[in-house]
Amino acid sequence: MECNSVAFAFPGGAGGLDLPCIVADPFDDFWKLSTRLGMGACSEVRLCESINDSSVRAAIKIISKGAPDLFCPQSGDCREVLAFRAMQSHSILFQSSGIYEDERFIYIVMELLTGGQMLPRLTDRERYYPRYCENDIVTVARSLVRALAHLHLHGIAHRDVKPENILYFSESKDPTVKLSDFGIADTNAHNVNATDMVGTPQYIAPEVLL
């Protein structure tokens, strides 16, 4: 896919638009893969370092092109790539510094967060209580509502909001979070009626099950 002018916060791009476009240059010309941070059925997240500057680190999501559910049936575009293009202007949504592809995979380079998932902060009372309090939950909930409103304004439905997909910026008490994992997002929500039952069963709204 041709990409003429696209801005990146990390190596591998030129100045121009502030929305990521798929770059034809080989991913490993700019980044070196390191530790695995997470694993899904059709994708994984790895720590990566800049080839030119090892102090520059990021998270890289590697998406298999052999996973049809992660691509829009109408256009064939990767759902997560489409979502990232509408996410760059909101602070709670992950920012991408570059998107690459080869014959088998799509690589999305993202900012690196070190605070882990929200779920342990809700369940591990010995570690987080009483440090993690009601005011923190209110702050997170307010941020999430604003982020979802931003997504819906751009015709994107996340469809899998859950504590495991809410990540903290750091291990500090600061409740700054990011909403992650747009692998099953509906990127055409303005124009279609959503009828498929998707997401994680434990978190599906009751009215969806009726």
Coordinates of N, CA and C in Angstrom, one line a residue:
M1 N 0.8 -1.2 0.0 CA 0.0 0.0 0.0 C 0.9 1.2 0.0
E2 N 0.6 2.2 -0.9 CA 1.4 3.4 -1.0 C 1.0 4.3 0.2
C3 N 2.0 5.0 0.7 CA 1.8 6.0 1.8 C 2.8 7.1 1.5
N4 N 2.2 8.3 1.2 CA 3.0 9.4 0.8 C 3.5 10.3 1.9
S5 N 2.7 10.7 2.8 CA 3.2 11.6 3.9 C 2.5 11.2 5.2
V6 N 3.4 10.8 6.1 CA 2.9 10.3 7.4 C 3.9 10.6 8.4
A7 N 3.4 11.1 9.6 CA 4.3 11.5 10.7 C 4.4 10.4 11.7
F8 N 5.6 10.2 12.2 CA 5.9 9.2 13.3 C 6.6 9.8 14.4
A9 N 6.3 9.3 15.6 CA 7.0 9.8 16.8 C 8.4 9.0 16.9
F10 N 8.5 7.9 16.2 CA 9.6 7.0 16.3 C 10.3 6.8 14.9
P11 N 11.4 6.1 14.8 CA 12.1 6.0 13.5 C 11.2 5.4 12.4
G12 N 11.4 5.8 11.2 CA 10.8 5.1 10.1 C 9.8 5.9 9.4
G13 N 9.6 7.2 9.6 CA 8.6 7.9 8.9 C 9.1 9.3 8.5
A14 N 8.3 10.0 7.7 CA 8.6 11.3 7.3 C 7.5 12.2 7.8
G15 N 7.7 13.5 7.7 CA 6.7 14.5 8.2 C 5.5 14.5 7.3
G16 N 4.4 15.0 7.9 CA 3.2 15.1 7.1 C 1.9 14.9 8.0
L17 N 1.0 14.0 7.5 CA -0.2 13.7 8.2 C 0.1 13.1 9.6
D18 N -0.9 13.3 10.5 CA -0.6 12.8 11.9 C -1.4 11.5 12.1
L19 N -1.9 10.9 11.0 CA -2.6 9.6 11.1 C -1.7 8.5 10.5
P20 N -1.5 7.4 11.2 CA -0.6 6.3 10.6 C -1.1 5.6 9.4
C21 N -0.3 5.4 8.5 CA -0.6 4.7 7.2 C 0.3 3.5 7.2
I22 N 0.0 2.4 6.5 CA 0.8 1.3 6.4 C 2.0 1.6 5.6
V23 N 3.2 1.2 6.1 CA 4.5 1.5 5.5 C 5.0 0.3 4.8
A24 N 5.6 0.5 3.6 CA 6.1 -0.7 2.8 C 7.5 -1.1 3.3
D25 N 8.2 -0.2 4.0 CA 9.5 -0.6 4.5 C 9.5 -1.8 5.4
P26 N 10.5 -2.7 5.4 CA 10.5 -3.8 6.3 C 10.5 -3.3 7.8
F27 N 9.7 -4.0 8.6 CA 9.6 -3.6 10.0 C 11.0 -3.7 10.7
D28 N 11.7 -4.8 10.4 CA 13.0 -5.0 11.1 C 14.1 -4.1 10.6
D29 N 13.8 -3.2 9.6 CA 14.8 -2.2 9.3 C 14.9 -1.1 10.4
F30 N 13.8 -1.0 11.2 CA 13.7 0.1 12.2 C 13.6 -0.5 13.6
W31 N 13.1 -1.7 13.8 CA 12.8 -2.2 15.1 C 13.4 -3.6 15.4
K32 N 13.8 -3.8 16.6 CA 14.3 -5.2 17.0 C 13.3 -5.7 18.1
L33 N 12.7 -6.9 17.8 CA 11.8 -7.5 18.7 C 12.5 -8.0 20.0
S34 N 11.8 -7.9 21.1 CA 12.3 -8.4 22.4 C 11.3 -9.2 23.1
T35 N 11.1 -9.0 24.4 CA 10.2 -9.8 25.3 C 8.8 -9.8 24.8
R36 N 8.1 -11.0 24.9 CA 6.7 -11.0 24.7 C 5.9 -10.4 25.9
L37 N 5.0 -9.5 25.6 CA 4.2 -8.9 26.7 C 2.8 -9.5 26.8
G38 N 2.3 -10.0 25.7 CA 1.0 -10.6 25.8 C 0.7 -11.5 24.5
M39 N -0.3 -12.4 24.7 CA -0.5 -13.3 23.6 C -2.0 -13.5 23.4
G40 N -2.5 -13.5 22.2 CA -3.9 -13.8 21.9 C -4.0 -14.9 20.9
A41 N -5.2 -15.2 20.5 CA -5.4 -16.3 19.6 C -4.8 -16.0 18.2
C42 N -4.8 -14.8 17.8 CA -4.4 -14.4 16.4 C -3.4 -13.3 16.4
S43 N -2.9 -12.9 17.6 CA -1.9 -11.8 17.6 C -1.1 -11.9 18.9
E44 N 0.0 -11.2 18.9 CA 0.8 -11.1 20.1 C 1.3 -9.7 20.3
V45 N 1.7 -9.3 21.5 CA 2.3 -8.0 21.7 C 3.7 -8.2 22.3
R46 N 4.7 -7.6 21.6 CA 6.1 -7.7 22.0 C 6.7 -6.4 22.3
L47 N 7.7 -6.4 23.2 CA 8.5 -5.2 23.5 C 9.5 -5.1 22.3
C48 N 9.7 -3.9 21.8 CA 10.7 -3.7 20.8 C 11.5 -2.5 21.0
E49 N 12.7 -2.5 20.4 CA 13.7 -1.4 20.6 C 14.0 -0.8 19.2
S50 N 14.3 0.5 19.1 CA 14.7 1.1 17.9 C 16.1 0.6 17.5
I51 N 16.2 0.3 16.2 CA 17.5 -0.2 15.7 C 18.6 0.9 15.9
N52 N 18.1 2.2 15.7 CA 19.0 3.3 15.7 C 19.4 3.8 17.1
D53 N 18.4 3.5 18.1 CA 18.6 4.1 19.5 C 18.0 3.1 20.4
S54 N 18.8 2.3 21.1 CA 18.2 1.2 22.0 C 17.4 1.8 23.2
S55 N 17.6 3.1 23.5 CA 16.9 3.7 24.6 C 15.4 4.0 24.2
V56 N 15.1 3.9 22.9 CA 13.7 4.2 22.4 C 13.0 2.8 22.3
R57 N 12.0 2.6 23.2 CA 11.3 1.4 23.3 C 9.8 1.6 23.0
A58 N 9.2 0.6 22.5 CA 7.7 0.7 22.2 C 7.1 -0.7 22.3
A59 N 5.8 -0.8 22.3 CA 5.1 -2.1 22.2 C 4.7 -2.3 20.8
I60 N 4.8 -3.5 20.3 CA 4.5 -3.8 18.9 C 3.4 -4.9 18.9
K61 N 2.3 -4.7 18.3 CA 1.3 -5.7 18.1 C 1.4 -6.3 16.8
I62 N 1.5 -7.6 16.8 CA 1.7 -8.4 15.5 C 0.5 -9.2 15.3
I63 N -0.2 -8.9 14.2 CA -1.5 -9.4 13.8 C -1.4 -10.3 12.6
S64 N -1.8 -11.5 12.7 CA -1.8 -12.5 11.6 C -2.8 -12.2 10.6
K65 N -2.3 -12.2 9.3 CA -3.3 -12.0 8.2 C -4.1 -13.2 7.9
G66 N -3.9 -14.3 8.6 CA -4.7 -15.5 8.5 C -5.9 -15.5 9.4
A67 N -6.2 -14.4 10.1 CA -7.3 -14.4 11.0 C -8.4 -13.5 10.5
P68 N -9.4 -14.1 9.8 CA -10.4 -13.3 9.1 C -11.3 -12.4 10.0
D69 N -11.5 -12.8 11.2 CA -12.3 -12.1 12.1 C -11.7 -10.7 12.5
L70 N -10.4 -10.6 12.3 CA -9.7 -9.3 12.6 C -9.8 -8.3 11.4
F71 N -10.4 -8.7 10.3 CA -10.5 -7.9 9.1 C -11.9 -7.6 8.8
C72 N -12.2 -6.4 8.2 CA -13.6 -6.0 7.8 C -14.0 -6.9 6.6
P73 N -15.1 -7.5 6.6 CA -15.5 -8.4 5.5 C -15.8 -7.6 4.2
Q74 N -16.2 -6.3 4.4 CA -16.5 -5.5 3.2 C -15.3 -5.0 2.5
S75 N -14.3 -4.5 3.3 CA -13.2 -3.8 2.7 C -11.9 -4.7 2.7
G76 N -11.9 -5.6 3.6 CA -10.6 -6.4 3.8 C -9.6 -5.7 4.7
D77 N -9.9 -4.5 5.1 CA -8.9 -3.8 6.0 C -8.9 -4.3 7.4
C78 N -7.7 -4.2 8.0 CA -7.6 -4.7 9.4 C -8.3 -3.7 10.3
R79 N -9.2 -4.3 11.1 CA -10.0 -3.5 12.0 C -9.2 -2.6 12.9
E80 N -8.1 -3.2 13.5 CA -7.3 -2.4 14.4 C -6.6 -1.2 13.7
V81 N -6.2 -1.4 12.5 CA -5.5 -0.3 11.8 C -6.6 0.8 11.5
L82 N -7.8 0.4 11.1 CA -8.8 1.5 10.9 C -9.1 2.2 12.2
A83 N -9.2 1.5 13.3 CA -9.5 2.1 14.6 C -8.3 3.1 15.0
F84 N -7.1 2.7 14.8 CA -6.0 3.6 15.1 C -6.0 4.9 14.4
R85 N -6.5 4.9 13.2 CA -6.5 6.1 12.4 C -7.5 7.1 12.9
A86 N -8.5 6.7 13.8 CA -9.4 7.6 14.4 C -9.1 7.9 15.8
M87 N -8.0 7.3 16.3 CA -7.7 7.4 17.8 C -6.6 8.4 18.1
Q88 N -6.0 9.0 17.1 CA -4.7 9.7 17.4 C -5.0 11.0 18.2
S89 N -6.2 11.5 18.2 CA -6.5 12.8 18.8 C -7.0 12.7 20.2
H90 N -7.1 11.5 20.8 CA -7.6 11.4 22.2 C -6.6 10.8 23.1
S91 N -6.4 11.4 24.3 CA -5.3 11.0 25.2 C -5.5 9.6 25.8
I92 N -6.7 9.1 26.0 CA -6.9 7.8 26.6 C -6.8 6.7 25.6
L93 N -6.7 7.0 24.3 CA -6.6 5.9 23.3 C -5.1 5.7 22.9
F94 N -4.8 4.5 22.7 CA -3.4 4.2 22.3 C -2.9 5.0 21.1
Q95 N -1.7 5.5 21.1 CA -1.2 6.2 20.0 C -0.2 5.3 19.2
S96 N -0.3 5.3 17.9 CA 0.6 4.5 17.1 C 1.6 5.4 16.4
S97 N 2.9 4.9 16.4 CA 4.0 5.6 15.8 C 4.3 5.0 14.4
G98 N 3.7 4.0 14.0 CA 4.0 3.4 12.7 C 3.3 2.1 12.5
I99 N 2.9 1.8 11.3 CA 2.2 0.5 11.0 C 2.9 -0.1 9.8
Y100 N 3.3 -1.3 9.9 CA 4.1 -2.0 8.8 C 3.4 -3.3 8.5
E101 N 3.7 -3.9 7.3 CA 3.1 -5.1 6.9 C 4.1 -5.9 6.1
D102 N 4.0 -7.2 6.1 CA 4.7 -8.1 5.2 C 3.6 -9.1 4.7
E103 N 4.0 -10.2 4.1 CA 3.1 -11.1 3.5 C 2.2 -11.8 4.5
R104 N 2.7 -12.0 5.8 CA 2.0 -12.8 6.7 C 1.4 -12.0 7.9
F105 N 2.0 -10.8 8.2 CA 1.6 -10.1 9.4 C 1.5 -8.6 9.2
I106 N 0.7 -7.9 10.1 CA 0.7 -6.5 10.2 C 1.3 -6.2 11.6
Y107 N 2.1 -5.1 11.6 CA 2.8 -4.7 12.8 C 2.4 -3.3 13.2
I108 N 1.8 -3.2 14.3 CA 1.4 -1.8 14.8 C 2.3 -1.5 16.0
V109 N 3.1 -0.4 15.8 CA 4.0 0.1 16.8 C 3.3 1.1 17.7
M110 N 3.3 0.8 19.0 CA 2.5 1.6 19.9 C 3.3 2.1 21.1
E111 N 2.8 3.1 21.8 CA 3.5 3.6 23.0 C 3.5 2.5 24.0
L112 N 4.6 2.4 24.8 CA 4.8 1.4 25.8 C 4.2 1.8 27.1
L113 N 3.3 1.0 27.7 CA 2.7 1.3 29.0 C 3.3 0.2 30.0
T114 N 3.6 0.6 31.2 CA 4.2 -0.3 32.1 C 3.3 -0.6 33.4
G115 N 2.1 -0.1 33.4 CA 1.3 -0.3 34.6 C 0.4 -1.5 34.7
G116 N 0.4 -2.3 33.6 CA -0.4 -3.5 33.7 C -1.9 -3.2 33.5
Q117 N -2.7 -4.3 33.6 CA -4.1 -4.3 33.4 C -4.9 -3.7 34.6
M118 N -6.1 -3.3 34.4 CA -6.9 -2.8 35.5 C -7.4 -4.0 36.4
L119 N -7.6 -5.2 35.8 CA -8.1 -6.3 36.6 C -7.4 -6.6 37.9
P120 N -6.1 -6.7 37.9 CA -5.4 -6.9 39.2 C -5.6 -5.8 40.3
R121 N -5.8 -4.6 39.8 CA -6.0 -3.5 40.8 C -7.4 -3.6 41.4
L122 N -8.3 -4.4 40.8 CA -9.6 -4.6 41.3 C -9.7 -5.8 42.2
T123 N -8.8 -6.8 41.9 CA -8.9 -8.1 42.6 C -7.8 -8.4 43.6
D124 N -6.7 -7.7 43.5 CA -5.5 -8.0 44.4 C -5.6 -7.0 45.5
R125 N -6.4 -7.2 46.5 CA -6.6 -6.2 47.6 C -5.3 -6.1 48.4
E126 N -4.6 -7.2 48.6 CA -3.4 -7.1 49.4 C -2.3 -6.2 48.8
R127 N -2.3 -6.1 47.5 CA -1.3 -5.3 46.8 C -1.7 -3.8 46.6
Y128 N -3.0 -3.7 46.3 CA -3.5 -2.3 45.9 C -4.4 -1.6 46.9
Y129 N -5.0 -2.4 47.8 CA -5.9 -1.7 48.8 C -5.1 -1.3 50.0
P130 N -5.3 -0.1 50.6 CA -6.4 0.9 50.2 C -5.9 1.9 49.2
R131 N -4.7 1.7 48.6 CA -4.2 2.7 47.7 C -5.2 2.9 46.5
Y132 N -5.8 1.9 46.1 CA -6.7 2.0 44.9 C -8.1 2.2 45.5
C133 N -8.7 3.4 45.3 CA -9.9 3.8 46.0 C -11.0 4.2 45.0
E134 N -12.2 4.6 45.6 CA -13.3 4.9 44.8 C -13.0 6.1 43.9
N135 N -12.3 7.1 44.4 CA -12.0 8.3 43.5 C -11.2 7.8 42.3
D136 N -10.3 6.8 42.4 CA -9.6 6.4 41.3 C -10.5 5.7 40.2
I137 N -11.5 5.0 40.7 CA -12.5 4.3 39.8 C -13.3 5.4 39.1
V138 N -13.7 6.5 39.8 CA -14.4 7.5 39.2 C -13.6 8.2 38.1
T139 N -12.3 8.4 38.4 CA -11.5 9.1 37.4 C -11.3 8.2 36.1
V140 N -11.1 6.9 36.3 CA -11.0 6.0 35.2 C -12.3 5.9 34.4
A141 N -13.4 5.8 35.1 CA -14.7 5.7 34.4 C -15.0 6.9 33.6
R142 N -14.7 8.1 34.2 CA -14.9 9.3 33.4 C -14.1 9.4 32.1
S143 N -12.8 8.9 32.3 CA -12.0 8.9 31.1 C -12.5 7.9 30.0
L144 N -12.9 6.8 30.5 CA -13.4 5.8 29.5 C -14.7 6.2 28.8
V145 N -15.6 6.9 29.5 CA -16.8 7.4 28.9 C -16.4 8.4 27.8
R146 N -15.5 9.3 28.1 CA -15.1 10.3 27.1 C -14.4 9.6 25.9
A147 N -13.6 8.6 26.1 CA -13.0 7.9 25.0 C -14.0 7.2 24.2
L148 N -15.0 6.5 24.8 CA -16.0 5.8 24.0 C -16.8 6.8 23.2
A149 N -17.1 8.0 23.8 CA -17.9 9.0 23.1 C -17.1 9.4 21.8
H150 N -15.8 9.6 22.0 CA -14.9 10.0 20.9 C -14.9 8.9 19.8
L151 N -14.8 7.6 20.2 CA -14.9 6.6 19.2 C -16.2 6.5 18.5
H152 N -17.3 6.6 19.2 CA -18.6 6.5 18.6 C -18.9 7.7 17.6
L153 N -18.3 8.9 18.0 CA -18.4 10.0 17.1 C -17.7 9.7 15.7
H154 N -16.7 8.9 15.8 CA -16.0 8.5 14.5 C -16.5 7.2 14.0
G155 N -17.6 6.7 14.5 CA -18.2 5.5 13.9 C -17.6 4.2 14.3
I156 N -16.9 4.2 15.5 CA -16.2 3.0 15.9 C -16.8 2.5 17.2
A157 N -17.2 1.2 17.2 CA -17.6 0.5 18.5 C -16.6 -0.5 18.9
H158 N -16.1 -0.3 20.1 CA -15.0 -1.2 20.6 C -15.4 -2.6 20.7
R159 N -16.5 -2.9 21.3 CA -17.2 -4.2 21.4 C -16.5 -5.2 22.4
D160 N -15.5 -4.7 23.1 CA -14.9 -5.6 24.1 C -14.2 -4.9 25.2
V161 N -15.0 -3.9 25.8 CA -14.5 -3.1 26.9 C -14.5 -3.9 28.2
K162 N -13.4 -4.1 28.8 CA -13.4 -4.9 30.0 C -12.1 -4.6 30.8
P163 N -12.0 -4.9 32.1 CA -10.8 -4.5 32.8 C -9.5 -5.0 32.2
E164 N -9.5 -6.2 31.5 CA -8.3 -6.7 30.9 C -7.8 -5.8 29.8
N165 N -8.7 -5.0 29.2 CA -8.3 -4.2 28.1 C -8.1 -2.7 28.5
I166 N -8.1 -2.5 29.8 CA -7.8 -1.1 30.3 C -6.4 -1.2 30.9
L167 N -5.5 -0.5 30.4 CA -4.1 -0.6 30.8 C -3.6 0.7 31.4
Y168 N -2.8 0.6 32.5 CA -2.3 1.7 33.2 C -1.0 2.2 32.7
F169 N -0.8 3.5 32.6 CA 0.4 4.1 32.1 C 1.6 3.7 32.9
S170 N 1.5 3.6 34.2 CA 2.6 3.2 35.0 C 2.1 2.5 36.3
E171 N 3.1 2.0 37.1 CA 2.7 1.4 38.4 C 2.4 2.4 39.5
S172 N 2.5 3.7 39.2 CA 2.3 4.7 40.3 C 0.8 4.8 40.6
K173 N 0.4 5.5 41.6 CA -1.0 5.7 42.0 C -1.8 6.5 41.0
D174 N -1.1 7.3 40.1 CA -1.8 8.1 39.1 C -2.6 7.1 38.2
P175 N -4.0 7.4 38.2 CA -4.9 6.5 37.5 C -5.0 6.8 36.0
T176 N -3.9 7.1 35.4 CA -3.9 7.4 33.9 C -4.0 6.0 33.2
V177 N -5.0 5.9 32.3 CA -5.2 4.6 31.6 C -5.3 4.8 30.1
K178 N -5.2 3.7 29.4 CA -5.4 3.7 28.0 C -6.4 2.5 27.7
L179 N -7.3 2.7 26.7 CA -8.1 1.6 26.3 C -7.4 0.9 25.1
S180 N -7.3 -0.5 25.2 CA -6.6 -1.2 24.3 C -7.4 -2.3 23.6
D181 N -6.8 -3.0 22.6 CA -7.3 -4.1 21.9 C -8.6 -3.8 21.1
F182 N -8.3 -3.4 19.9 CA -9.4 -3.0 19.0 C -9.6 -4.1 17.9
G183 N -9.2 -5.3 18.2 CA -9.2 -6.4 17.3 C -10.5 -6.8 16.7
I184 N -11.6 -6.6 17.5 CA -12.9 -6.9 17.0 C -13.8 -5.7 16.9
A185 N -13.2 -4.5 16.9 CA -13.9 -3.3 16.8 C -14.7 -3.2 15.5
D186 N -15.9 -2.6 15.6 CA -16.7 -2.3 14.4 C -16.4 -0.9 14.0
T187 N -15.7 -0.8 12.8 CA -15.3 0.5 12.3 C -16.2 1.2 11.4
N188 N -17.4 0.6 11.2 CA -18.4 1.2 10.4 C -19.8 1.3 11.1
A189 N -19.7 1.6 12.4 CA -20.9 1.5 13.3 C -21.9 2.5 12.9
H190 N -21.6 3.6 12.2 CA -22.6 4.6 11.8 C -23.6 4.1 10.8
N191 N -23.1 3.1 10.0 CA -23.9 2.7 8.8 C -24.5 1.3 8.9
V192 N -24.2 0.6 9.9 CA -24.7 -0.8 10.0 C -25.4 -1.0 11.4
N193 N -26.4 -1.9 11.4 CA -27.0 -2.4 12.6 C -26.2 -3.6 13.1
A194 N -25.6 -3.4 14.3 CA -24.8 -4.5 14.9 C -25.7 -5.6 15.4
T195 N -25.6 -6.8 14.8 CA -26.4 -7.9 15.2 C -25.5 -9.1 15.7
D196 N -24.2 -9.1 15.4 CA -23.4 -10.2 15.8 C -23.1 -10.1 17.3
M197 N -23.1 -11.3 18.0 CA -22.8 -11.3 19.4 C -21.3 -11.6 19.5
V198 N -20.6 -10.5 19.9 CA -19.1 -10.5 20.0 C -18.7 -10.1 21.4
G199 N -17.4 -10.2 21.7 CA -16.9 -9.7 22.9 C -16.6 -10.9 23.9
T200 N -16.5 -10.6 25.2 CA -16.2 -11.6 26.2 C -17.5 -11.8 27.0
P201 N -18.0 -13.1 27.0 CA -19.3 -13.4 27.6 C -19.5 -12.8 29.0
Q202 N -18.5 -12.8 29.8 CA -18.7 -12.4 31.2 C -19.0 -10.9 31.3
Y203 N -18.7 -10.1 30.2 CA -18.9 -8.7 30.3 C -19.9 -8.2 29.3
I204 N -20.6 -9.1 28.6 CA -21.7 -8.7 27.7 C -22.8 -8.1 28.4
A205 N -23.4 -7.0 27.9 CA -24.6 -6.4 28.6 C -25.8 -7.3 28.5
P206 N -26.6 -7.4 29.6 CA -27.7 -8.3 29.7 C -28.6 -8.2 28.5
E207 N -28.9 -6.9 28.0 CA -29.9 -6.8 26.9 C -29.4 -7.4 25.6
V208 N -28.1 -7.6 25.5 CA -27.5 -8.2 24.3 C -27.9 -9.7 24.3
L209 N -28.0 -10.3 25.5 CA -28.2 -11.7 25.6 C -29.7 -12.1 25.4
L210 N -30.6 -11.1 25.5 CA -32.0 -11.3 25.5 C -32.5 -11.4 24.1

